[in-house]
Coordinates of C-alpha atoms in Angstrom, one line a residue:
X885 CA -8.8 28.6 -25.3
X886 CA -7.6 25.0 -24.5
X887 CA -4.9 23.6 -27.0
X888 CA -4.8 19.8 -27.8
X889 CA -2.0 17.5 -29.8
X890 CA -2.9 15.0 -31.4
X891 CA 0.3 12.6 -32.8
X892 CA -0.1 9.7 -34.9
X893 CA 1.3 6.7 -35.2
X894 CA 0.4 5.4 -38.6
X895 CA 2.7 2.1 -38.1
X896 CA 2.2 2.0 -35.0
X897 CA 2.0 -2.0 -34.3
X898 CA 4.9 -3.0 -36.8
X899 CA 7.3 -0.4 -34.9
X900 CA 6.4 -1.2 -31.5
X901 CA 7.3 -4.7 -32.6
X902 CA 10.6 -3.7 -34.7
X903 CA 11.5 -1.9 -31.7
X904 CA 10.6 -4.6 -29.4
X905 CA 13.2 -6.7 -31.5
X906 CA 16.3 -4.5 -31.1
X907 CA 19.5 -5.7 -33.4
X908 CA 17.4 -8.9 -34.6
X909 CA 14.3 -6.9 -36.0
X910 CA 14.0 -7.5 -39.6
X911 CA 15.6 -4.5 -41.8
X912 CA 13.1 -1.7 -42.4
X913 CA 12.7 -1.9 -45.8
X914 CA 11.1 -5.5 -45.5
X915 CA 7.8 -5.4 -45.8
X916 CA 5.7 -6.2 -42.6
X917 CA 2.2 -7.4 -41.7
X918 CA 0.2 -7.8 -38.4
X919 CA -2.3 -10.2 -38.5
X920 CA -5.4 -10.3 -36.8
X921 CA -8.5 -12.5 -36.3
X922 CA -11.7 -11.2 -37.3
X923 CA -13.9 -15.0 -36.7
X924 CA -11.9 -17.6 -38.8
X925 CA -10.8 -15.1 -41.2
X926 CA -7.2 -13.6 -40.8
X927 CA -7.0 -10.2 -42.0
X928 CA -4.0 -7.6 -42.1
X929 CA -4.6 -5.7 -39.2
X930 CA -1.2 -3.4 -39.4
X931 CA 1.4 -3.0 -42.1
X932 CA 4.5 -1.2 -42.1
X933 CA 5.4 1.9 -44.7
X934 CA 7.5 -1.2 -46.7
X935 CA 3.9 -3.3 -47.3
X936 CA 2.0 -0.4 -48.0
X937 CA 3.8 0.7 -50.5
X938 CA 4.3 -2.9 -52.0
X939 CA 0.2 -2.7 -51.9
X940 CA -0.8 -4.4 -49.0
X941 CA -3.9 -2.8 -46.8
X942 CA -5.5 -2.7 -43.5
X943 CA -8.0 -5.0 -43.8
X944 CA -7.0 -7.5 -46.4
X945 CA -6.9 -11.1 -45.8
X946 CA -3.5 -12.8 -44.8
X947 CA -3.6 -15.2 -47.9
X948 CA -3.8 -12.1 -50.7
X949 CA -1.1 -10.4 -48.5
X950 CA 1.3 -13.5 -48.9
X951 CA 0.3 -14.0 -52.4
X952 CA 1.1 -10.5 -53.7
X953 CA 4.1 -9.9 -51.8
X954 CA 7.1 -13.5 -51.6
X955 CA 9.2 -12.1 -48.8
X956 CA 6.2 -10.7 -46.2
X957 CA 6.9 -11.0 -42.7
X958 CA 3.9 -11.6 -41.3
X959 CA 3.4 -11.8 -36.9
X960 CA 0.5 -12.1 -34.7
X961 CA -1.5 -8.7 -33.5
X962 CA -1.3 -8.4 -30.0
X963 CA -3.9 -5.9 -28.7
X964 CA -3.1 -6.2 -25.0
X965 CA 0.8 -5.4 -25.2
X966 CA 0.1 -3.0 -27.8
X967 CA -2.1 -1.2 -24.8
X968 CA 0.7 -1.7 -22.7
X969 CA 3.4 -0.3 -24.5
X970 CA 0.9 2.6 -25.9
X971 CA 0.0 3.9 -22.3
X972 CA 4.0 3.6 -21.8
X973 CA 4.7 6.0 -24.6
X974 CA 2.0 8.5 -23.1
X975 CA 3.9 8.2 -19.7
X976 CA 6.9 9.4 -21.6
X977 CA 4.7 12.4 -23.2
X978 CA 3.6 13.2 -19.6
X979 CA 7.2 13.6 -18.4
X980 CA 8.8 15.8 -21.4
X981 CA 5.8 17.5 -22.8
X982 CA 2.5 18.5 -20.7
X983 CA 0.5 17.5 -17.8
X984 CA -2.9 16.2 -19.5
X985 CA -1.9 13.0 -21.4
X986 CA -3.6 10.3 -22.6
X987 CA -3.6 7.1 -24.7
X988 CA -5.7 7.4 -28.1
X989 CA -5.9 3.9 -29.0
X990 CA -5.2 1.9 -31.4
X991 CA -2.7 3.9 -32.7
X992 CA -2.3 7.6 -30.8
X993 CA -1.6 9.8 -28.0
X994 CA -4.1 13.2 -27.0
X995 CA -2.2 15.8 -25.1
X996 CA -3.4 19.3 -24.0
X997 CA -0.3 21.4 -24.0
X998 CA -2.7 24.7 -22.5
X999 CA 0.0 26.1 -20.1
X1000 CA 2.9 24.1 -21.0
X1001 CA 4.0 25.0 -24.4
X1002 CA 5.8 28.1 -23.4
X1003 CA 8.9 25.2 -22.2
X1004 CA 9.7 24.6 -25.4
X1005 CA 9.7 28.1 -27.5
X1006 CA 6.5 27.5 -29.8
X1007 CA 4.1 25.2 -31.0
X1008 CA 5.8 24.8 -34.1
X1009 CA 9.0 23.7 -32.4
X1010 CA 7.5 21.6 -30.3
X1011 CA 5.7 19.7 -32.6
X1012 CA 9.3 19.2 -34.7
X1013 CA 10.7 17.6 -31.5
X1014 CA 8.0 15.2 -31.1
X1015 CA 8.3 14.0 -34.5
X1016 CA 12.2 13.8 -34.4
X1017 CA 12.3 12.7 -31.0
X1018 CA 9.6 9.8 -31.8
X1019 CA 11.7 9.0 -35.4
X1020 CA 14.9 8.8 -33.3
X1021 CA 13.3 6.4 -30.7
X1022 CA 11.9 4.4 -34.3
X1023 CA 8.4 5.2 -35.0
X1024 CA 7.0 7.0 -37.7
X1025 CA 4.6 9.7 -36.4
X1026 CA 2.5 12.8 -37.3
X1027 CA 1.2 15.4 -35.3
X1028 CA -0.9 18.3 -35.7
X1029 CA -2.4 21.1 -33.0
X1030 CA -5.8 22.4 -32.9
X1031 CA -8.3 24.2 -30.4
X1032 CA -10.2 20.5 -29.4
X1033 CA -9.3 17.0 -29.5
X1034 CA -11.7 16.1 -32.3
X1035 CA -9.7 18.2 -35.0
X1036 CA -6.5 17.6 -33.8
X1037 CA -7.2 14.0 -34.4
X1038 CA -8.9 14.3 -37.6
X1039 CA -5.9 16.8 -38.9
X1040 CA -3.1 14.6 -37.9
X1041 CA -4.7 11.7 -39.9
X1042 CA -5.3 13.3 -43.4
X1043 CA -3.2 16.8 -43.3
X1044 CA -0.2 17.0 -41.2
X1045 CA 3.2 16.6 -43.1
X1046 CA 4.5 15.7 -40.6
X1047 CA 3.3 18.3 -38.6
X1048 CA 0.2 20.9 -38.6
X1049 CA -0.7 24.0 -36.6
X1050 CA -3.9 25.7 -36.8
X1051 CA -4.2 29.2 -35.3
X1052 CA -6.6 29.6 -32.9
X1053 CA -10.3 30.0 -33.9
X1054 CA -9.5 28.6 -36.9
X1055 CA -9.5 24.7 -36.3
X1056 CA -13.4 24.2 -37.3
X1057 CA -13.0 25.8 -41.1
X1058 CA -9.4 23.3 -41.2
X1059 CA -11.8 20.1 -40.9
X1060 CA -14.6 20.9 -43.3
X1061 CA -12.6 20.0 -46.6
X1062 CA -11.4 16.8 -44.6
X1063 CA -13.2 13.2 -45.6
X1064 CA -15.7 12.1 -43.3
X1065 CA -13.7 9.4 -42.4
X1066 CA -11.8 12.1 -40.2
X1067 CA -14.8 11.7 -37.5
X1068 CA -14.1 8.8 -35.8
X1069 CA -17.4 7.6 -36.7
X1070 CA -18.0 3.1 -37.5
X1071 CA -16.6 2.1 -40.3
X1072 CA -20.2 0.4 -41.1
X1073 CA -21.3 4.3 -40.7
X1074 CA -18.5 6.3 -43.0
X1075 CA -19.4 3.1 -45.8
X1076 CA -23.3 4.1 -45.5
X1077 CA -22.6 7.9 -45.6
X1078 CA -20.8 7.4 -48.6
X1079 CA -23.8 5.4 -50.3
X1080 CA -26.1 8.4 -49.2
X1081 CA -23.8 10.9 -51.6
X1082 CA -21.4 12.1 -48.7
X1083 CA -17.8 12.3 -49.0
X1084 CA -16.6 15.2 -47.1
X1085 CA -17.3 17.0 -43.3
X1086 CA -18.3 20.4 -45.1
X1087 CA -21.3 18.3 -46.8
X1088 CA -22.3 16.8 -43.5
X1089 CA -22.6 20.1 -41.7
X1090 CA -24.8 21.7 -44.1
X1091 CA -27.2 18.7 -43.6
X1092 CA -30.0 19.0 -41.0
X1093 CA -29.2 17.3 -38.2
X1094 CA -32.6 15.7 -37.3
X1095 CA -32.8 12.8 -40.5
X1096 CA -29.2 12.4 -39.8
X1097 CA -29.6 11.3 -35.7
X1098 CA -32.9 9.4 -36.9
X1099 CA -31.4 7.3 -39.4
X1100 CA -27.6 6.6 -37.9
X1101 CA -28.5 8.0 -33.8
X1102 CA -27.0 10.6 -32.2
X1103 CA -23.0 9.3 -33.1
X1104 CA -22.8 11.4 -36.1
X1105 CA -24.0 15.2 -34.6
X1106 CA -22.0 14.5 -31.4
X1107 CA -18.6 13.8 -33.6
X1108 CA -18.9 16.7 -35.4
X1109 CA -19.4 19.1 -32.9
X1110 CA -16.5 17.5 -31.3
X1111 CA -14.2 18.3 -34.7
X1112 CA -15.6 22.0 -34.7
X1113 CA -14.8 22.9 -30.9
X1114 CA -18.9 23.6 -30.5
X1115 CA -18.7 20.9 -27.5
X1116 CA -15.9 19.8 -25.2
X1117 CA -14.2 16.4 -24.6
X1118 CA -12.3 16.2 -21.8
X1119 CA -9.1 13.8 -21.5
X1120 CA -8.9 11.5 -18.7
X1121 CA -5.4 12.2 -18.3
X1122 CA -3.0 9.2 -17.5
X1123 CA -1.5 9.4 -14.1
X1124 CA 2.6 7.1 -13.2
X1125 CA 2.0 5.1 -10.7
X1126 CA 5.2 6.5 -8.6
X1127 CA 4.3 10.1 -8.8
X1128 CA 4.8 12.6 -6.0
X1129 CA 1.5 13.9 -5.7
X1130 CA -0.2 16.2 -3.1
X1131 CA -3.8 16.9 -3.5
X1132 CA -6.4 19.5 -1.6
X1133 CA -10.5 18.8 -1.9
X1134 CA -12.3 22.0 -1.6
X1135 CA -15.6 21.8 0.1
X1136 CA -16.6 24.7 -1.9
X1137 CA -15.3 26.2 -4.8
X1138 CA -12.9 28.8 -5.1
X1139 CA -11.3 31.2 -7.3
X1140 CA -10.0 34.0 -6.3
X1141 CA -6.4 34.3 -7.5
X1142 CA -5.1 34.9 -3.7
X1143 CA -6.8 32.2 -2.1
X1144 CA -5.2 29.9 -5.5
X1145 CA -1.8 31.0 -4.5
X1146 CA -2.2 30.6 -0.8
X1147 CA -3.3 26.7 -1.5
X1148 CA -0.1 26.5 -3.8
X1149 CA 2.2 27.2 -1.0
X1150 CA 0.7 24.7 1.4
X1151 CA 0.9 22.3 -1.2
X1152 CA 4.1 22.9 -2.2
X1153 CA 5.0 23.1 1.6
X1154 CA 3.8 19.3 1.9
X1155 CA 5.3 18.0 -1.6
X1156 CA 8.5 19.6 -0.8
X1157 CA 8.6 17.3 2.8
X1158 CA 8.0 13.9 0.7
X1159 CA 10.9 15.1 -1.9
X1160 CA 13.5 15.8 0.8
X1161 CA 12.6 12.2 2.8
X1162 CA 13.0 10.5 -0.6
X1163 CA 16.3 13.0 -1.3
X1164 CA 15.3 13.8 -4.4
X1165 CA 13.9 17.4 -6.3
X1166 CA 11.9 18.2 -8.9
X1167 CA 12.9 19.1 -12.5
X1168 CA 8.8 19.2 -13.9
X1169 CA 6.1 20.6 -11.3
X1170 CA 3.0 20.0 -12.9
X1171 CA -0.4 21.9 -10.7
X1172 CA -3.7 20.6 -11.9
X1173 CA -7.3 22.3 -11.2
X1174 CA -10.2 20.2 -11.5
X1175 CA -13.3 22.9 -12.2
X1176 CA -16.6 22.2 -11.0
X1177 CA -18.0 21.8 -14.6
X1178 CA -15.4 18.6 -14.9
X1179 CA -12.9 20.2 -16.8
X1180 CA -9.4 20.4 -16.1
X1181 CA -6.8 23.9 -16.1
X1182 CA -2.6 23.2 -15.6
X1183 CA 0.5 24.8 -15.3
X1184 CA 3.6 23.6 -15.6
X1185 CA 6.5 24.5 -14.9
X1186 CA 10.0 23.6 -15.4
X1187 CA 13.7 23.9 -13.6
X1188 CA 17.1 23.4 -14.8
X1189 CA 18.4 21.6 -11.8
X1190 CA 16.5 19.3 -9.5
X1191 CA 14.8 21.8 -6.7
X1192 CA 12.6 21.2 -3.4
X1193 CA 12.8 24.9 -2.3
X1194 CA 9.4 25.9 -1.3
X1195 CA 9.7 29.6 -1.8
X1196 CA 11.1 29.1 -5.5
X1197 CA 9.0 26.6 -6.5
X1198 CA 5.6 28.7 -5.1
X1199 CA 7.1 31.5 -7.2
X1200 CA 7.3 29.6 -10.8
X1201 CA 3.4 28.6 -9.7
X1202 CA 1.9 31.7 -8.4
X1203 CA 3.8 33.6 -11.4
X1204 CA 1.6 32.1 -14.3
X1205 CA -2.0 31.8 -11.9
X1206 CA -3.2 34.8 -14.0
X1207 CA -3.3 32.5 -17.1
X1208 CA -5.5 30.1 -16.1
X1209 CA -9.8 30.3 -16.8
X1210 CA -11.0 29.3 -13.0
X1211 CA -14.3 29.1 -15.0
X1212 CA -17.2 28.3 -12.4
X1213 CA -14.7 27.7 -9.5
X1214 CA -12.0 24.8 -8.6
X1215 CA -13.1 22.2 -6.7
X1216 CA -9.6 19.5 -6.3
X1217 CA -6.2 21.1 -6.5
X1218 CA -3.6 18.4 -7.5
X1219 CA 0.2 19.1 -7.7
X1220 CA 2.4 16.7 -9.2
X1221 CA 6.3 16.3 -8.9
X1222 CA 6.1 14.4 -12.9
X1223 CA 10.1 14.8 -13.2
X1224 CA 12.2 14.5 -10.5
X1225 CA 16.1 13.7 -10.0
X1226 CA 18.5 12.3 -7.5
X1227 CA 19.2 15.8 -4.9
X1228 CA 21.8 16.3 -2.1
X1229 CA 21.6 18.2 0.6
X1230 CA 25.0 20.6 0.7
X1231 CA 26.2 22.7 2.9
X1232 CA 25.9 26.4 1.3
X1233 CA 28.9 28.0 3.1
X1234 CA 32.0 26.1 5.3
X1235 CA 33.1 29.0 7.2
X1236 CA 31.9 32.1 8.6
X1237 CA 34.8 34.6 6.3
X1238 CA 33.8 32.1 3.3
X1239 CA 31.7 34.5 0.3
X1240 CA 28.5 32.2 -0.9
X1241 CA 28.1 31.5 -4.2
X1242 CA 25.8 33.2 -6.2
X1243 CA 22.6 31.3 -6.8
X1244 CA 21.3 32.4 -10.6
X1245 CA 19.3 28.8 -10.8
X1246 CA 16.4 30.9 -9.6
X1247 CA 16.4 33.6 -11.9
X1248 CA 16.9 31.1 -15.0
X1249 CA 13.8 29.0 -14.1
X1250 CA 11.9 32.7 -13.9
X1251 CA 13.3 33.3 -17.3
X1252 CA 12.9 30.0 -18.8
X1253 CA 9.2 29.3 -17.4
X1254 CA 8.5 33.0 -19.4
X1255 CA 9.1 30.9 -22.6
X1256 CA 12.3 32.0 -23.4
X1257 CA 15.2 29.9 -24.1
X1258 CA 18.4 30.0 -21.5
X1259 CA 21.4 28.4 -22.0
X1260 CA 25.2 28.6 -22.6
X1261 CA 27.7 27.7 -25.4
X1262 CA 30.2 25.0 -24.4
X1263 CA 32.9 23.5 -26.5
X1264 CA 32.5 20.5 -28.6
X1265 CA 35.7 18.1 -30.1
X1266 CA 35.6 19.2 -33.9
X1267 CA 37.9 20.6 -35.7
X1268 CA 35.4 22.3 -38.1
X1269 CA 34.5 26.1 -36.5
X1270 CA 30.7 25.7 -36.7
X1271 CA 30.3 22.4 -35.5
X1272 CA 32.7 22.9 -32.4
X1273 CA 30.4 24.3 -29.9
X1274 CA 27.2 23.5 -29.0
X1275 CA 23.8 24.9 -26.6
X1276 CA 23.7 23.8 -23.7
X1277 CA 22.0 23.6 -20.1
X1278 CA 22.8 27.6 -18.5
X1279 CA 23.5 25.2 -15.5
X1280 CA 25.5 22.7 -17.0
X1281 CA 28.8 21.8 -15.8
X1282 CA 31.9 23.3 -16.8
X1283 CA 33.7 20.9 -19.1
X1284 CA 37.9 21.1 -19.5
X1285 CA 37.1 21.7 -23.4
X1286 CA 38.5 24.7 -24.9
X1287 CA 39.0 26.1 -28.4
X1288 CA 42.0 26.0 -30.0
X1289 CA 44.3 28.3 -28.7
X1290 CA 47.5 28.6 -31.1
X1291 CA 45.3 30.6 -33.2
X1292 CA 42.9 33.7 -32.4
X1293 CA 39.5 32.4 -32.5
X1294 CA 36.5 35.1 -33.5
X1295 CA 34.1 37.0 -31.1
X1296 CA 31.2 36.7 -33.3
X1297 CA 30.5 33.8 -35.7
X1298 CA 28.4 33.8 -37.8
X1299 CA 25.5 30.6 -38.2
X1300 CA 26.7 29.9 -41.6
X1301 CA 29.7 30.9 -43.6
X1302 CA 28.9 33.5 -46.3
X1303 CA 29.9 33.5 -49.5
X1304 CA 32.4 36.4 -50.3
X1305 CA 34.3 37.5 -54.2
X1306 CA 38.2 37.9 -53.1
X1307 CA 41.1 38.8 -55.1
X1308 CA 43.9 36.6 -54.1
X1309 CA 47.2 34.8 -55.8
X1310 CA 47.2 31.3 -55.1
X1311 CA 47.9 28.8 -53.2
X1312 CA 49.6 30.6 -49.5
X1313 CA 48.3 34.5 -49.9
X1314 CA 45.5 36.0 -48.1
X1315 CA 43.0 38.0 -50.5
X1316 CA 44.4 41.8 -51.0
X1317 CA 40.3 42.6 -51.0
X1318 CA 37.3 41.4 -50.7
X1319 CA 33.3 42.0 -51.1
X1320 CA 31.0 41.0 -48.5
X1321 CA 27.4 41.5 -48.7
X1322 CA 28.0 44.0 -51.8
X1323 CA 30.9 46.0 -49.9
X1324 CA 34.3 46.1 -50.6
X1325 CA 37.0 45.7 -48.4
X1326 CA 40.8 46.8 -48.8
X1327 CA 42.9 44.5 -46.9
X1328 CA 45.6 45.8 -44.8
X1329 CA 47.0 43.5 -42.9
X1330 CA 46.6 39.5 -42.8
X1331 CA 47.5 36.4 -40.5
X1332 CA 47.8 33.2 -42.0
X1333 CA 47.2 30.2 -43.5
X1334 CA 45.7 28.2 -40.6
X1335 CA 44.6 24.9 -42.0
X1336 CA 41.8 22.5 -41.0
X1337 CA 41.1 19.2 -42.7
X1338 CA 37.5 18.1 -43.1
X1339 CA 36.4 15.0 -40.9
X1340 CA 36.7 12.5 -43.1
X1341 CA 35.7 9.8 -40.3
X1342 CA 32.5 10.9 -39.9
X1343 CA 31.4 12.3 -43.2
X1344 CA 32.7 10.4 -46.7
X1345 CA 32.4 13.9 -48.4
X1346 CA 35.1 15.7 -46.4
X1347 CA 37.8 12.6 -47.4
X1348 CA 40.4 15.5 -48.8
X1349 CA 38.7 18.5 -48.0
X1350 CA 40.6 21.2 -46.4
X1351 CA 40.1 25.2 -45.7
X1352 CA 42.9 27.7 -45.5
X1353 CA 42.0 30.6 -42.5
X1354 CA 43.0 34.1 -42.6
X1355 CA 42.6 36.8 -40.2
X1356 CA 41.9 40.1 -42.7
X1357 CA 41.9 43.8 -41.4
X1358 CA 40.7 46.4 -43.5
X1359 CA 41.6 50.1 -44.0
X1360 CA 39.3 50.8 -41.3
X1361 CA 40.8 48.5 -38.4
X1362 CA 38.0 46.4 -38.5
X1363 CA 39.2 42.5 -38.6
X1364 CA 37.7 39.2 -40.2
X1365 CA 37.9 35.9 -39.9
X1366 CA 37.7 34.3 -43.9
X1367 CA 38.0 31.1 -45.5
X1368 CA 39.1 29.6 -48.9
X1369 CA 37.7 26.2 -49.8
X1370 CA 40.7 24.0 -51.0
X1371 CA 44.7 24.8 -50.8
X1372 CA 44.7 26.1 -54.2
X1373 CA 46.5 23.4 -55.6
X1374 CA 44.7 20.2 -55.7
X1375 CA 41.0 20.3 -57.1
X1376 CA 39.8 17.4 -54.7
X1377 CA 40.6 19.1 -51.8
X1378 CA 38.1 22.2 -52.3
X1379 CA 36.7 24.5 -55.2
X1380 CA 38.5 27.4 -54.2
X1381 CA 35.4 29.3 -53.2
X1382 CA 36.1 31.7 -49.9
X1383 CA 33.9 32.2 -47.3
X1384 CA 33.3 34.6 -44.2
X1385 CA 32.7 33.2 -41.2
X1386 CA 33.4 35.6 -37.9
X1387 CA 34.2 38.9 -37.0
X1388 CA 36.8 40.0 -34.4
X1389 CA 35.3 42.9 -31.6

């Protein structure tokens, strides 16, 4: 069953332009209007979340806008750049996320993440990037998931916060309750729906079709079949213009999993000669089936490290063919190289006595392109244990970066610190027990204090905070890394609470 994002751009127009505007766009919070003409009438045709909320709406003339609201920026709509700059933004979608991409205009982008979501975990977590990502690049967005375009569409309009996923099978109940605005039906249609007596999708449904389609034509019945999945809508994907691409034309279909895999490799074969010309590899291989009924199947798959090996990239391909619905047989085969990076050819070994490195690149792409995540903990500058490391690429390079070593650092530690009750006389000695997770602990022995200051330069908070470290062993032999909030003289530097935060091996 196909999935399909939709994200939306609510503000679309006002950020694009904000953005467009770098260090001289006007501050956020100042309300902002995009004007548009409609005849010789100038109506608000986008409005940032700072005019909304001061009252201003889609669709209201430019003279009310000024009049309620004295410091309104107002700026022209411009349809054509916002095109532009919206088939852009799907561009980027196409390189991070999946395959099948396209704009939604005026203010969204459709992607069918079928075969792709397993690169990044779940749905759930990949819909919280978007959104983040998006935020972090300055525009505010929602996004929800659903088994056809239609309710993805109509659910990231009127329920996402910020984000939405709908189990599978489950995407046409999610859209009755919606209004019937969520359709994409005329404005001049939803306003004459409403003066019949409807307000929401559920109402619509139950209503015979046949007065419906000879009243308002057939708009109505195909949009809702489109929101309940009864009906497909393909996506006429968006394609860069510089994309590696080699493409096979079958002159009848096929789909037999064998013959599939066999046409990989010769595609591969001849997509992996254009990378090495350029000297470049791939980092996001995306292969795309055209069926005969005009619908599209994909897989993608990803690689830590730029790659034009034929026999490893055939492999991540041939490894997830059993996924895909050949339906009534694949007519076009197109592969597409949608990331790729700068690649050197090396020489593997420089002597004949010399050992080869051992390759794992290949077994981490196996692993990654599973949906599981891979990837190593590297050192970060911070003073402050749980912010001094971080995830990162399994095939990252080493950095120089260690962890402190005057002082013995833990095998194990823990996400966050845990609260623990200790028995201790202040300000310099460890705790002579302690109770963790309702057990008590006799302390034997104890190293310490080892004192870290809070980063006061990055957060205003930490100014005079400090914790006091202790190594603790118990009765058993079993050592702990613990904390006490503050030295135990001055209130302002901590509350005195202690905290558990590793355990020794």
């Amino acid at each position: 069953m196909p999935r399909v994002v939709s994200v939306y751009l609510p503000t679309w127009p006002t950020d694009r332009y904000r953005r467009m505007l770098g260090q001289q766009a006007p501050p956020a919070e100042q309300p902002l209007v995009m004007i548009a003409r409609e005849g010789s009438r100038r109506l608000v045709a986008a409005a940032n979340t700072a005019a909304i909320s001061a009252g201003l709406r889609i669709g209201m003339p430019a003279s009310k806008a000024q009049a309620l609201v004295a410091d309104l920026i107002i700026e022209e709509l411009r349809p054509e750049e916002d095109r532009k700059e919206l088939d852009r933004l799907a561009l980027w979608f196409l390189r991070n996320y999946a395959p099948i991409v396209a704009a939604d205009p005026p203010d969204g982008i459709v992607i069918d993440t079928t075969g792709a979501d397993h690169l990044h975990g779940n749905e759930t977590l990949m819909l919280t990037g978007m959104i983040n990502r998006l935020f972090a690049m300055g525009f505010t967005a929602r996004a929800a998931i659903a088994d056809s375009w239609g309710a993805a569409h109509a659910l990231a309009r009127f329920s996402a916060k910020p984000t939405l996923v709908v189990p599978q099978g489950e995407a046409a109940q999610s859209v009755l309750d919606l209004p019937i605005a969520a359709l994409r039906l005329e404005n001049r249609t939803v306003a004459a729906l409403r003066t019949l007596g409807f307000d929401r999708v559920s109402e619509l449904a139950a209503t015979p079709r046949a007065p419906l389609a000879l009243r308002f034509g057939p708009q109505i019945g195909r949009r809702l079949d489109q929101a309940l999945g009864r009906v497909a809508e393909p996506i006429d994907p968006i394609r860069a213009a510089e994309a590696i691409e080699a493409r096979r034309a079958f002159a009848e279909p096929i789909s037999a999993a064998e013959t599939i895999a066999r046409y990989v490799r010769i595609l591969v074969i001849r997509l992996c000669g254009v990378l090495e010309e350029q000297g470049i590899g791939v980092r996001r291989l995306d292969l795309i089936l055209h069926r005969v009924d005009d619908t599209l199947a994909v897989i993608r798959a990803g690689t830590a490290k730029p790659v034009r090996d034929v026999e490893r990239l055939t492999k991540l391909l041939c490894d997830r063919i059993d996924t895909i619905d050949q339906g009534f047989g694949i007519e076009i085969m197109v592969l597409s190289a949608a990331h790729c990076e700068p690649l050197d050819a090396v020489q593997a070994i420089s002597s004949l006595i010399e050992e080869p490195e051992a390759e794992i690149g290949g077994l981490i792409d196996v692993i990654a392109n599973r949906g599981h995540r891979v990837y190593r903990v590297a050192a970060l500058e911070s003073d402050v244990p749980e912010r001094s490391f971080a995830g990162v690429s399994a095939l990252a390079e080493d950095d120089e970066l260690g962890w402190p070593a005057e002082w013995p650092r833990p095998s194990r530690l823990l996400l966050h610190p845990e609260p623990i009750q200790c028995m201790a006389l202040l300000p310099d000695h460890p705790p002579a027990s302690f109770t963790w997770r309702g057990s008590r602990h006799a302390v034997k022995r104890a190293d310490g204090p080892e004192r870290v200051f809070g980063e006061w330069w990055k957060r205003d908070k930490e100014l005079g905070a400090i914790r006091d470290y202790f190594v603790v062993e118990n009765e058993e032999g079993e050592r702990f890394w613990i904390y006490r909030q503050g030295d135990g003289e001055h209130a302002d530097s901590g509350a005195g609470n202690w905290f558990l935060q590793g355990i020794f091996g």
